[in-house]
PDB file of C-alpha atoms and ligand atoms in Angstrom:
ATOM      1  CA  MET A1182      -9.146  -3.367  32.317  1.00  0.00           C
ATOM      2  CA  PRO A1183      -5.548  -2.171  32.573  1.00  0.00           C
ATOM      3  CA  ASN A1184      -3.471  -2.634  29.484  1.00  0.00           C
ATOM      4  CA  SER A1185       0.207  -3.428  29.619  1.00  0.00           C
ATOM      5  CA  PHE A1186       1.081   0.205  29.056  1.00  0.00           C
ATOM      6  CA  ASP A1187      -0.814   1.273  32.163  1.00  0.00           C
ATOM      7  CA  ILE A1188       0.978  -1.378  34.118  1.00  0.00           C
ATOM      8  CA  GLU A1189       4.268  -0.166  32.788  1.00  0.00           C
ATOM      9  CA  MET A1190       3.413   3.375  33.872  1.00  0.00           C
ATOM     10  CA  VAL A1191       2.960   2.198  37.449  1.00  0.00           C
ATOM     11  CA  ASN A1192       5.742  -0.338  37.537  1.00  0.00           C
ATOM     12  CA  THR A1193       8.830   0.713  35.662  1.00  0.00           C
ATOM     13  CA  SER A1194      10.920  -2.384  36.353  1.00  0.00           C
ATOM     14  CA  GLN A1195      12.807  -3.897  33.438  1.00  0.00           C
ATOM     15  CA  ILE A1196      10.590  -6.978  33.319  1.00  0.00           C
ATOM     16  CA  THR A1197       7.329  -5.177  32.689  1.00  0.00           C
ATOM     17  CA  LYS A1198       9.013  -2.767  30.347  1.00  0.00           C
ATOM     18  CA  THR A1199       9.958  -5.459  27.866  1.00  0.00           C
ATOM     19  CA  ARG A1200       6.358  -6.706  27.768  1.00  0.00           C
ATOM     20  CA  ARG A1201       4.821  -3.871  25.798  1.00  0.00           C
ATOM     21  CA  VAL A1202       7.501  -3.830  23.162  1.00  0.00           C
ATOM     22  CA  VAL A1203       6.804  -5.780  20.006  1.00  0.00           C
ATOM     23  CA  PRO A1204       9.240  -8.728  19.965  1.00  0.00           C
ATOM     24  CA  ILE A1205      12.024  -7.907  17.552  1.00  0.00           C
ATOM     25  CA  ILE A1206      11.385 -11.080  15.547  1.00  0.00           C
ATOM     26  CA  ALA A1207       7.744 -10.042  14.987  1.00  0.00           C
ATOM     27  CA  ALA A1208       8.780  -6.533  13.971  1.00  0.00           C
ATOM     28  CA  VAL A1209      11.339  -7.889  11.514  1.00  0.00           C
ATOM     29  CA  ALA A1210       8.825 -10.381  10.091  1.00  0.00           C
ATOM     30  CA  LEU A1211       6.171  -7.695   9.537  1.00  0.00           C
ATOM     31  CA  PHE A1212       8.633  -5.263   8.021  1.00  0.00           C
ATOM     32  CA  ALA A1213       9.908  -7.984   5.686  1.00  0.00           C
ATOM     33  CA  LEU A1214       6.331  -8.817   4.628  1.00  0.00           C
ATOM     34  CA  PHE A1215       5.784  -5.153   3.902  1.00  0.00           C
ATOM     35  CA  GLY A1216       8.973  -4.793   1.871  1.00  0.00           C
ATOM     36  CA  LEU A1217       8.455  -7.946  -0.142  1.00  0.00           C
ATOM     37  CA  GLY A1218       4.750  -7.494  -0.889  1.00  0.00           C
ATOM     38  CA  TYR A1219       5.080  -3.786  -1.663  1.00  0.00           C
ATOM     39  CA  PHE A1220       7.935  -4.523  -4.067  1.00  0.00           C
ATOM     40  CA  VAL A1221       6.169  -7.439  -5.779  1.00  0.00           C
ATOM     41  CA  VAL A1222       2.946  -5.532  -6.445  1.00  0.00           C
ATOM     42  CA  GLY A1223       4.447  -2.095  -6.983  1.00  0.00           C
ATOM     43  CA  PHE A1224       7.811  -2.449  -8.666  1.00  0.00           C
ATOM     44  CA  ASP A1225       8.944  -5.925  -9.742  1.00  0.00           C
ATOM     45  CA  GLN A1226       9.939  -6.208 -13.418  1.00  0.00           C
ATOM     46  CA  GLY A1227      11.398  -9.708 -13.073  1.00  0.00           C
ATOM     47  CA  GLN A1228      13.965  -9.128 -10.314  1.00  0.00           C
ATOM     48  CA  LEU A1229      12.406 -11.560  -7.842  1.00  0.00           C
ATOM     49  CA  PHE A1230      12.168 -14.575 -10.158  1.00  0.00           C
ATOM     50  CA  SER A1231      15.558 -13.734 -11.681  1.00  0.00           C
ATOM     51  CA  ILE A1232      17.084 -14.986  -8.416  1.00  0.00           C
ATOM     52  CA  ALA A1233      16.139 -18.488  -9.603  1.00  0.00           C
ATOM     53  CA  GLU A1234      15.742 -18.018 -13.349  1.00  0.00           C
ATOM     54  CA  GLY A1235      18.375 -15.429 -14.215  1.00  0.00           C
ATOM     55  CA  GLN A1236      17.836 -13.142 -17.211  1.00  0.00           C
ATOM     56  CA  MET A1237      14.879 -15.225 -18.449  1.00  0.00           C
ATOM     57  CA  ALA A1238      12.693 -13.844 -15.666  1.00  0.00           C
ATOM     58  CA  TYR A1239      12.629 -10.388 -17.258  1.00  0.00           C
ATOM     59  CA  GLY A1240      10.863 -11.575 -20.392  1.00  0.00           C
ATOM     60  CA  GLN A1241       8.596 -14.518 -19.530  1.00  0.00           C
ATOM     61  CA  MET A1242       5.380 -12.894 -20.770  1.00  0.00           C
ATOM     62  CA  ASN A1243       5.832 -11.333 -24.214  1.00  0.00           C
ATOM     63  CA  GLY A1244       9.020  -9.628 -23.125  1.00  0.00           C
ATOM     64  CA  VAL A1245       7.735  -8.616 -19.679  1.00  0.00           C
ATOM     65  CA  GLY A1246       8.252 -10.298 -16.300  1.00  0.00           C
ATOM     66  CA  TYR A1247       5.577 -12.678 -15.006  1.00  0.00           C
ATOM     67  CA  LEU A1248       4.945 -10.836 -11.740  1.00  0.00           C
ATOM     68  CA  HIS A1249       4.622  -7.534 -13.599  1.00  0.00           C
ATOM     69  CA  GLU A1250       1.842  -8.975 -15.748  1.00  0.00           C
ATOM     70  CA  PHE A1251       0.179 -10.802 -12.866  1.00  0.00           C
ATOM     71  CA  THR A1252       0.079  -7.750 -10.574  1.00  0.00           C
ATOM     72  CA  HIS A1253      -0.385  -5.317 -13.467  1.00  0.00           C
ATOM     73  CA  ASP A1254      -3.954  -4.171 -12.873  1.00  0.00           C
ATOM     74  CA  MET A1255      -3.482  -3.716  -9.128  1.00  0.00           C
ATOM     75  CA  ARG A1256      -0.213  -1.878  -9.800  1.00  0.00           C
ATOM     76  CA  HIS A1257      -2.085   0.725 -11.840  1.00  0.00           C
ATOM     77  CA  ALA A1258      -5.059   0.833  -9.467  1.00  0.00           C
ATOM     78  CA  SER A1259      -2.996   1.379  -6.333  1.00  0.00           C
ATOM     79  CA  GLY A1260      -1.067   4.302  -7.831  1.00  0.00           C
ATOM     80  CA  PHE A1261       2.299   2.760  -8.716  1.00  0.00           C
ATOM     81  CA  PRO A1262       3.988   3.837 -11.949  1.00  0.00           C
ATOM     82  CA  CYS A1263       3.544   1.405 -14.832  1.00  0.00           C
ATOM     83  CA  HIS A1264       3.279   1.646 -18.593  1.00  0.00           C
TER      84      HIS A1264
ATOM     85  CA  MET B 251       2.563  -9.371  24.129  1.00  0.00           C
ATOM     86  CA  LYS B 252       0.934 -12.462  22.646  1.00  0.00           C
ATOM     87  CA  THR B 253       3.185 -12.508  19.598  1.00  0.00           C
ATOM     88  CA  LEU B 254       1.424 -15.124  17.480  1.00  0.00           C
ATOM     89  CA  SER B 255      -2.024 -13.628  18.086  1.00  0.00           C
ATOM     90  CA  PHE B 256      -0.611 -10.220  17.215  1.00  0.00           C
ATOM     91  CA  LEU B 257       0.939 -11.426  13.949  1.00  0.00           C
ATOM     92  CA  PHE B 258      -2.189 -13.374  13.083  1.00  0.00           C
ATOM     93  CA  ILE B 259      -4.656 -10.501  13.441  1.00  0.00           C
ATOM     94  CA  VAL B 260      -2.339  -8.069  11.632  1.00  0.00           C
ATOM     95  CA  VAL B 261      -1.916 -10.354   8.623  1.00  0.00           C
ATOM     96  CA  ILE B 262      -5.590 -11.402   8.537  1.00  0.00           C
ATOM     97  CA  ALA B 263      -6.774  -7.779   8.679  1.00  0.00           C
ATOM     98  CA  GLY B 264      -4.430  -6.855   5.818  1.00  0.00           C
ATOM     99  CA  LEU B 265      -5.368  -9.883   3.744  1.00  0.00           C
ATOM    100  CA  LEU B 266      -9.134  -9.413   4.108  1.00  0.00           C
ATOM    101  CA  ALA B 267      -8.969  -5.683   3.406  1.00  0.00           C
ATOM    102  CA  GLY B 268      -6.689  -6.333   0.427  1.00  0.00           C
ATOM    103  CA  LEU B 269      -8.995  -8.978  -1.044  1.00  0.00           C
ATOM    104  CA  PHE B 270     -11.922  -6.600  -0.548  1.00  0.00           C
ATOM    105  CA  HIS B 271      -9.915  -3.956  -2.417  1.00  0.00           C
ATOM    106  CA  GLY B 272      -9.115  -6.393  -5.248  1.00  0.00           C
ATOM    107  CA  ILE B 273     -12.724  -7.507  -5.609  1.00  0.00           C
ATOM    108  CA  ILE B 274     -14.287  -4.036  -5.679  1.00  0.00           C
ATOM    109  CA  ASN B 275     -11.604  -2.979  -8.161  1.00  0.00           C
ATOM    110  CA  VAL B 276     -12.761  -5.695 -10.568  1.00  0.00           C
ATOM    111  CA  ALA B 277     -16.193  -4.085 -10.490  1.00  0.00           C
ATOM    112  CA  VAL B 278     -15.342  -0.394 -10.571  1.00  0.00           C
ATOM    113  CA  VAL B 279     -11.709   0.158 -11.671  1.00  0.00           C
ATOM    114  CA  GLU B 280     -11.411  -2.562 -14.333  1.00  0.00           C
ATOM    115  CA  PRO B 281     -13.835  -0.871 -16.765  1.00  0.00           C
ATOM    116  CA  TYR B 282     -11.370   2.051 -16.947  1.00  0.00           C
ATOM    117  CA  LEU B 283      -8.409  -0.300 -17.417  1.00  0.00           C
ATOM    118  CA  ASP B 284     -10.286  -2.174 -20.170  1.00  0.00           C
ATOM    119  CA  ARG B 285     -11.029   1.067 -21.995  1.00  0.00           C
ATOM    120  CA  ALA B 286      -7.403   2.198 -21.731  1.00  0.00           C
ATOM    121  CA  ILE B 287      -6.113  -1.168 -22.966  1.00  0.00           C
ATOM    122  CA  GLY B 288      -8.680  -0.970 -25.786  1.00  0.00           C
ATOM    123  CA  ILE B 289      -7.030   2.271 -26.924  1.00  0.00           C
ATOM    124  CA  GLU B 290      -3.678   0.506 -26.728  1.00  0.00           C
ATOM    125  CA  ASN B 291      -4.935  -2.363 -28.903  1.00  0.00           C
ATOM    126  CA  GLN B 292      -6.286   0.078 -31.469  1.00  0.00           C
ATOM    127  CA  ARG B 293      -2.847   1.702 -31.655  1.00  0.00           C
ATOM    128  CA  MET B 294      -1.221  -1.684 -32.197  1.00  0.00           C
ATOM    129  CA  PHE B 295      -3.652  -2.434 -35.069  1.00  0.00           C
ATOM    130  CA  ASP B 296      -3.054   0.986 -36.620  1.00  0.00           C
ATOM    131  CA  GLU B 297       0.706   0.552 -36.440  1.00  0.00           C
ATOM    132  CA  GLY B 298       0.461  -2.971 -37.882  1.00  0.00           C
ATOM    133  CA  GLN B 299       2.055  -4.627 -34.831  1.00  0.00           C
ATOM    134  CA  THR B 300      -0.870  -7.044 -34.502  1.00  0.00           C
ATOM    135  CA  GLN B 301      -3.723  -8.163 -36.751  1.00  0.00           C
ATOM    136  CA  ASN B 302      -7.298  -7.429 -35.712  1.00  0.00           C
ATOM    137  CA  THR B 303      -8.445 -11.069 -35.874  1.00  0.00           C
ATOM    138  CA  PRO B 304     -10.846 -13.282 -33.884  1.00  0.00           C
ATOM    139  CA  GLN B 305      -7.792 -15.259 -32.650  1.00  0.00           C
ATOM    140  CA  PHE B 306      -6.300 -12.066 -31.254  1.00  0.00           C
ATOM    141  CA  TRP B 307      -9.480 -11.297 -29.353  1.00  0.00           C
ATOM    142  CA  GLN B 308      -9.771 -14.837 -28.000  1.00  0.00           C
ATOM    143  CA  GLN B 309      -6.196 -14.763 -26.683  1.00  0.00           C
ATOM    144  CA  PHE B 310      -6.642 -11.235 -25.421  1.00  0.00           C
ATOM    145  CA  SER B 311      -9.806 -12.098 -23.523  1.00  0.00           C
ATOM    146  CA  ASP B 312      -8.151 -15.116 -21.837  1.00  0.00           C
ATOM    147  CA  TYR B 313      -5.173 -12.992 -20.940  1.00  0.00           C
ATOM    148  CA  ARG B 314      -7.282 -10.226 -19.438  1.00  0.00           C
ATOM    149  CA  THR B 315      -9.296 -12.743 -17.412  1.00  0.00           C
ATOM    150  CA  TRP B 316      -6.012 -14.056 -15.993  1.00  0.00           C
ATOM    151  CA  GLN B 317      -4.855 -10.505 -15.223  1.00  0.00           C
ATOM    152  CA  LYS B 318      -8.105  -9.706 -13.436  1.00  0.00           C
ATOM    153  CA  GLU B 319      -7.735 -12.808 -11.277  1.00  0.00           C
ATOM    154  CA  GLY B 320      -4.150 -11.678 -10.695  1.00  0.00           C
ATOM    155  CA  SER B 321      -5.444  -8.298  -9.632  1.00  0.00           C
ATOM    156  CA  VAL B 322      -7.532  -9.816  -6.818  1.00  0.00           C
ATOM    157  CA  VAL B 323      -4.608 -11.967  -5.632  1.00  0.00           C
ATOM    158  CA  SER B 324      -2.342  -8.899  -5.857  1.00  0.00           C
ATOM    159  CA  GLY B 325      -4.871  -7.004  -3.768  1.00  0.00           C
ATOM    160  CA  GLY B 326      -4.400  -9.691  -1.102  1.00  0.00           C
ATOM    161  CA  ILE B 327      -0.600  -9.459  -1.359  1.00  0.00           C
ATOM    162  CA  LEU B 328      -0.589  -5.669  -1.209  1.00  0.00           C
ATOM    163  CA  GLY B 329      -3.085  -5.813   1.666  1.00  0.00           C
ATOM    164  CA  ILE B 330      -0.805  -8.127   3.666  1.00  0.00           C
ATOM    165  CA  ALA B 331       2.169  -5.873   2.856  1.00  0.00           C
ATOM    166  CA  THR B 332       0.550  -2.548   3.737  1.00  0.00           C
ATOM    167  CA  GLY B 333      -1.403  -4.133   6.593  1.00  0.00           C
ATOM    168  CA  SER B 334       1.833  -5.505   8.093  1.00  0.00           C
ATOM    169  CA  LEU B 335       3.402  -2.067   8.228  1.00  0.00           C
ATOM    170  CA  PHE B 336       0.132  -0.636   9.546  1.00  0.00           C
ATOM    171  CA  GLY B 337      -0.122  -3.300  12.280  1.00  0.00           C
ATOM    172  CA  LEU B 338       3.497  -2.780  13.288  1.00  0.00           C
ATOM    173  CA  VAL B 339       3.125   0.995  13.568  1.00  0.00           C
ATOM    174  CA  PHE B 340      -0.191   0.496  15.382  1.00  0.00           C
ATOM    175  CA  ALA B 341       1.446  -1.736  18.003  1.00  0.00           C
ATOM    176  CA  TYR B 342       4.114   0.905  18.662  1.00  0.00           C
ATOM    177  CA  SER B 343       1.828   3.951  18.602  1.00  0.00           C
ATOM    178  CA  ARG B 344      -1.416   2.602  20.092  1.00  0.00           C
ATOM    179  CA  HIS B 345      -0.736   4.057  23.537  1.00  0.00           C
ATOM    180  CA  MET B 346      -0.152   7.511  22.004  1.00  0.00           C
ATOM    181  CA  LEU B 347      -3.310   7.554  19.907  1.00  0.00           C
ATOM    182  CA  PRO B 348      -6.201   9.305  21.647  1.00  0.00           C
ATOM    183  CA  GLY B 349      -9.371   7.482  22.644  1.00  0.00           C
ATOM    184  CA  GLN B 350     -10.236   4.243  24.401  1.00  0.00           C
ATOM    185  CA  ASN B 351     -11.452   2.185  21.492  1.00  0.00           C
ATOM    186  CA  ASN B 352      -8.957   0.398  19.272  1.00  0.00           C
ATOM    187  CA  VAL B 353     -11.222   0.839  16.236  1.00  0.00           C
ATOM    188  CA  LYS B 354     -11.070   4.622  16.635  1.00  0.00           C
ATOM    189  CA  LYS B 355      -7.331   4.509  17.265  1.00  0.00           C
ATOM    190  CA  ALA B 356      -6.794   2.362  14.190  1.00  0.00           C
ATOM    191  CA  LEU B 357      -8.909   4.665  12.017  1.00  0.00           C
ATOM    192  CA  LEU B 358      -6.899   7.683  13.147  1.00  0.00           C
ATOM    193  CA  LEU B 359      -3.564   5.994  12.448  1.00  0.00           C
ATOM    194  CA  ALA B 360      -4.863   4.724   9.095  1.00  0.00           C
ATOM    195  CA  THR B 361      -5.793   8.291   8.144  1.00  0.00           C
ATOM    196  CA  ILE B 362      -2.260   9.481   8.880  1.00  0.00           C
ATOM    197  CA  MET B 363      -0.595   6.575   7.062  1.00  0.00           C
ATOM    198  CA  TRP B 364      -3.016   6.788   4.109  1.00  0.00           C
ATOM    199  CA  ALA B 365      -2.088  10.449   3.709  1.00  0.00           C
ATOM    200  CA  ALA B 366       1.666   9.998   4.135  1.00  0.00           C
ATOM    201  CA  LEU B 367       2.128   6.797   2.136  1.00  0.00           C
ATOM    202  CA  TYR B 368      -0.610   7.050  -0.477  1.00  0.00           C
ATOM    203  CA  PHE B 369      -2.541  10.267  -0.893  1.00  0.00           C
ATOM    204  CA  ILE B 370       0.217  12.882  -0.689  1.00  0.00           C
ATOM    205  CA  PRO B 371       2.432  10.873  -3.089  1.00  0.00           C
ATOM    206  CA  PHE B 372      -0.677  10.528  -5.300  1.00  0.00           C
ATOM    207  CA  LEU B 373      -1.016  14.339  -5.433  1.00  0.00           C
ATOM    208  CA  LYS B 374       2.583  14.627  -6.657  1.00  0.00           C
ATOM    209  CA  TYR B 375       2.521  11.554  -8.914  1.00  0.00           C
ATOM    210  CA  PRO B 376      -1.132  10.776  -9.746  1.00  0.00           C
ATOM    211  CA  ALA B 377      -2.042   7.223 -10.743  1.00  0.00           C
ATOM    212  CA  ASN B 378      -2.385   6.616 -14.488  1.00  0.00           C
ATOM    213  CA  PRO B 379      -4.284   4.005 -16.469  1.00  0.00           C
ATOM    214  CA  PRO B 380      -2.418   1.871 -19.046  1.00  0.00           C
ATOM    215  CA  THR B 381      -1.245   3.624 -22.272  1.00  0.00           C
ATOM    216  CA  VAL B 382      -0.229   6.804 -20.412  1.00  0.00           C
ATOM    217  CA  GLY B 383       3.192   5.670 -19.182  1.00  0.00           C
ATOM    218  CA  ASP B 384       6.194   5.580 -21.502  1.00  0.00           C
ATOM    219  CA  PRO B 385       8.063   2.254 -20.954  1.00  0.00           C
ATOM    220  CA  HIS B 386      11.360   4.097 -21.495  1.00  0.00           C
ATOM    221  CA  THR B 387      10.836   6.270 -18.412  1.00  0.00           C
ATOM    222  CA  ILE B 388       9.703   3.496 -16.034  1.00  0.00           C
ATOM    223  CA  VAL B 389      12.988   3.346 -14.084  1.00  0.00           C
ATOM    224  CA  LEU B 390      12.907   7.103 -13.463  1.00  0.00           C
ATOM    225  CA  ARG B 391       9.203   7.049 -12.562  1.00  0.00           C
ATOM    226  CA  ALA B 392       9.532   4.026 -10.262  1.00  0.00           C
ATOM    227  CA  THR B 393      12.570   5.535  -8.520  1.00  0.00           C
ATOM    228  CA  THR B 394      11.034   8.956  -7.976  1.00  0.00           C
ATOM    229  CA  TYR B 395       7.744   7.460  -6.772  1.00  0.00           C
ATOM    230  CA  ALA B 396       9.468   5.085  -4.313  1.00  0.00           C
ATOM    231  CA  LEU B 397      11.699   7.911  -3.104  1.00  0.00           C
ATOM    232  CA  PHE B 398       8.765  10.277  -2.607  1.00  0.00           C
ATOM    233  CA  VAL B 399       6.791   7.652  -0.643  1.00  0.00           C
ATOM    234  CA  ALA B 400       9.863   6.907   1.489  1.00  0.00           C
ATOM    235  CA  LEU B 401      10.549  10.606   2.144  1.00  0.00           C
ATOM    236  CA  SER B 402       6.922  11.264   3.017  1.00  0.00           C
ATOM    237  CA  GLY B 403       6.729   8.211   5.287  1.00  0.00           C
ATOM    238  CA  LEU B 404      10.023   8.919   7.043  1.00  0.00           C
ATOM    239  CA  GLY B 405       9.091  12.603   7.320  1.00  0.00           C
ATOM    240  CA  ALA B 406       5.789  11.698   8.968  1.00  0.00           C
ATOM    241  CA  PHE B 407       7.635   9.326  11.301  1.00  0.00           C
ATOM    242  CA  GLY B 408      10.218  11.963  12.216  1.00  0.00           C
ATOM    243  CA  PHE B 409       7.662  14.673  12.892  1.00  0.00           C
ATOM    244  CA  SER B 410       5.532  12.254  14.926  1.00  0.00           C
ATOM    245  CA  ARG B 411       8.570  11.850  17.215  1.00  0.00           C
ATOM    246  CA  LEU B 412       8.698  15.633  17.502  1.00  0.00           C
ATOM    247  CA  TYR B 413       4.928  15.682  18.199  1.00  0.00           C
ATOM    248  CA  LYS B 414       5.480  13.239  21.045  1.00  0.00           C
ATOM    249  CA  LYS B 415       8.327  15.318  22.536  1.00  0.00           C
ATOM    250  CA  MET B 416       6.537  18.679  22.346  1.00  0.00           C
ATOM    251  CA  GLN B 417       4.724  19.543  25.581  1.00  0.00           C
ATOM    252  CA  ASN B 418       2.681  22.290  23.928  1.00  0.00           C
ATOM    253  CA  LYS B 419       2.637  23.906  20.496  1.00  0.00           C
ATOM    254  CA  LYS B 420       2.196  20.431  19.071  1.00  0.00           C
ATOM    255  CA  PHE B 421       0.933  21.977  15.844  1.00  0.00           C
ATOM    256  CA  VAL B 422       4.582  22.775  15.068  1.00  0.00           C
ATOM    257  CA  ALA B 423       5.052  19.081  14.199  1.00  0.00           C
ATOM    258  CA  PHE B 424       2.253  19.265  11.580  1.00  0.00           C
ATOM    259  CA  LEU B 425       3.638  22.526  10.280  1.00  0.00           C
ATOM    260  CA  GLY B 426       7.097  20.971  10.065  1.00  0.00           C
ATOM    261  CA  TYR B 427       5.819  18.055   8.006  1.00  0.00           C
ATOM    262  CA  ALA B 428       3.857  20.417   5.744  1.00  0.00           C
ATOM    263  CA  VAL B 429       6.944  22.550   5.072  1.00  0.00           C
ATOM    264  CA  PHE B 430       9.095  19.462   4.524  1.00  0.00           C
ATOM    265  CA  ILE B 431       6.722  17.746   2.106  1.00  0.00           C
ATOM    266  CA  GLY B 432       5.970  21.060   0.375  1.00  0.00           C
ATOM    267  CA  ALA B 433       9.694  21.446  -0.301  1.00  0.00           C
ATOM    268  CA  MET B 434       9.837  17.859  -1.634  1.00  0.00           C
ATOM    269  CA  PHE B 435       6.917  18.678  -3.942  1.00  0.00           C
ATOM    270  CA  VAL B 436       8.964  21.462  -5.493  1.00  0.00           C
ATOM    271  CA  ILE B 437      12.337  19.690  -5.500  1.00  0.00           C
ATOM    272  CA  MET B 438      11.326  16.259  -6.846  1.00  0.00           C
ATOM    273  CA  PRO B 439      11.149  16.019 -10.657  1.00  0.00           C
ATOM    274  CA  PRO B 440       7.675  15.770 -12.206  1.00  0.00           C
ATOM    275  CA  ASN B 441       6.385  12.744 -14.128  1.00  0.00           C
ATOM    276  CA  PRO B 442       8.050  13.251 -17.542  1.00  0.00           C
ATOM    277  CA  ASP B 443       5.361  11.491 -19.638  1.00  0.00           C
ATOM    278  CA  LYS B 444       3.008  13.433 -21.895  1.00  0.00           C
ATOM    279  CA  ILE B 445      -0.618  12.286 -21.650  1.00  0.00           C
ATOM    280  CA  SER B 446      -2.259  11.620 -25.006  1.00  0.00           C
ATOM    281  CA  THR B 447      -5.093   9.498 -23.571  1.00  0.00           C
ATOM    282  CA  PRO B 448      -8.455  11.327 -23.177  1.00  0.00           C
ATOM    283  CA  MET B 449      -8.361  13.253 -19.875  1.00  0.00           C
ATOM    284  CA  GLU B 450     -11.910  12.213 -19.060  1.00  0.00           C
ATOM    285  CA  LEU B 451     -10.707   8.578 -18.942  1.00  0.00           C
ATOM    286  CA  VAL B 452      -7.550   9.466 -16.978  1.00  0.00           C
ATOM    287  CA  ASN B 453      -9.410  11.580 -14.405  1.00  0.00           C
ATOM    288  CA  GLY B 454     -12.197   9.024 -14.007  1.00  0.00           C
ATOM    289  CA  PHE B 455      -9.606   6.337 -13.385  1.00  0.00           C
ATOM    290  CA  ARG B 456      -7.730   8.501 -10.877  1.00  0.00           C
ATOM    291  CA  ALA B 457     -10.858   9.363  -8.909  1.00  0.00           C
ATOM    292  CA  ILE B 458     -12.255   5.841  -8.685  1.00  0.00           C
ATOM    293  CA  SER B 459      -8.899   4.203  -7.906  1.00  0.00           C
ATOM    294  CA  ALA B 460      -8.277   6.772  -5.144  1.00  0.00           C
ATOM    295  CA  ILE B 461     -11.704   5.982  -3.685  1.00  0.00           C
ATOM    296  CA  THR B 462     -11.077   2.229  -3.579  1.00  0.00           C
ATOM    297  CA  MET B 463      -7.562   2.694  -2.119  1.00  0.00           C
ATOM    298  CA  THR B 464      -9.112   4.859   0.577  1.00  0.00           C
ATOM    299  CA  ALA B 465     -11.760   2.197   1.172  1.00  0.00           C
ATOM    300  CA  TYR B 466      -8.973  -0.361   1.577  1.00  0.00           C
ATOM    301  CA  TRP B 467      -7.328   1.689   4.350  1.00  0.00           C
ATOM    302  CA  ILE B 468     -10.641   2.180   6.160  1.00  0.00           C
ATOM    303  CA  VAL B 469     -11.504  -1.528   5.992  1.00  0.00           C
ATOM    304  CA  ASN B 470      -8.017  -2.564   7.167  1.00  0.00           C
ATOM    305  CA  ALA B 471      -8.324  -0.205  10.147  1.00  0.00           C
ATOM    306  CA  LEU B 472     -11.843  -1.391  11.016  1.00  0.00           C
ATOM    307  CA  ILE B 473     -10.864  -5.065  10.919  1.00  0.00           C
ATOM    308  CA  LEU B 474      -7.595  -4.605  12.823  1.00  0.00           C
ATOM    309  CA  GLY B 475      -9.228  -2.395  15.465  1.00  0.00           C
ATOM    310  CA  TRP B 476     -12.111  -4.829  15.906  1.00  0.00           C
ATOM    311  CA  LEU B 477      -9.792  -7.852  16.132  1.00  0.00           C
ATOM    312  CA  TRP B 478      -7.541  -5.972  18.547  1.00  0.00           C
ATOM    313  CA  ASN B 479     -10.516  -5.313  20.825  1.00  0.00           C
ATOM    314  CA  LYS B 480     -11.430  -8.998  20.709  1.00  0.00           C
ATOM    315  CA  VAL B 481      -7.975 -10.572  20.976  1.00  0.00           C
ATOM    316  CA  GLN B 482      -6.139  -7.937  23.074  1.00  0.00           C
ATOM    317  CA  PRO B 483      -2.739  -9.148  21.867  1.00  0.00           C
ATOM    318  CA  HIS B 484      -0.897  -6.574  24.006  1.00  0.00           C
ATOM    319  CA  VAL B 485      -2.224  -8.100  27.225  1.00  0.00           C
ATOM    320  CA  GLU B 486      -0.353 -11.042  28.729  1.00  0.00           C
ATOM    321  CA  ASN B 487      -2.516 -13.931  29.896  1.00  0.00           C
ATOM    322  CA  GLN B 488      -1.766 -13.469  33.580  1.00  0.00           C
ATOM    323  CA  GLU B 489      -2.664  -9.791  33.331  1.00  0.00           C
ATOM    324  CA  ILE B 490      -6.137 -10.633  32.038  1.00  0.00           C
ATOM    325  CA  GLN B 491      -6.679 -12.831  35.076  1.00  0.00           C
ATOM    326  CA  LYS B 492      -5.756 -10.026  37.461  1.00  0.00           C
TER     327      LYS B 492
HETATM  328 ZN1   ZN C1395       0.792  -1.080 -17.036  1.00  0.00          ZN
END
């Protein structure tokens, strides 16, 4: 079965060319998911919730941010720096 | 491209692999974390910060249960995050990856991305269990780690472009990345923290957490490759009918 790339190789018109390309909206969505999730699990110390809660977000759980405590074990296990 | 199908299989593959990662971690990585946190508690008792009471242990046990549940959910979140980047790069590079089968293609790409985004950074900045890291150096450690991952990832991306352009002597691209990342190894500052936790615990934790991270990448690649074979999101409907 030909895939769209094969078709593009044979037919180089503009129309087929745009088919293979990941739609820009999908690329942006996936990259945003990556950035957000990677930050939340790997690095957040309260920054994300501080957008809504201000300074309070940095000390919800015994002086540490909620997301930091919630993701804590996975943060260590997946190699991110922690305490 | 069938955009929704594409997004769906990418996110599902990441989520399932991430949940798998979170669940096996509860079984095999958590014992190391519990031991490390036990050392931490002992220090707090010795320094008089907390009393060694039944109430403490009750609260502590509830808290750790919550954190372990959080760890599985976080595995799902990290799986979606990493899996999204993986799926995106797969969609762009699939036609360049050798082989006919999307499972094989996905496994090859996962190997490259695992090395560039996880394992090579791990060699420079190895994972540590709790109690090792000094809270005062977290900004420095987080910045250097993020920077190293970004440099390694962008370096791999750049040299993959070179690999594509080279007609022969393609090994030059690998050599280029090796020289680049070798230089970064030397230039980037080391982790400043002194380790006072028993090395047997630290090394055991590092080994087992590296194994489960590797398992995550393999499972994500297997699921995405398998789903890609089934769903064929790159093929337009009318093309299938041809
Ligand atoms: Zn920690």
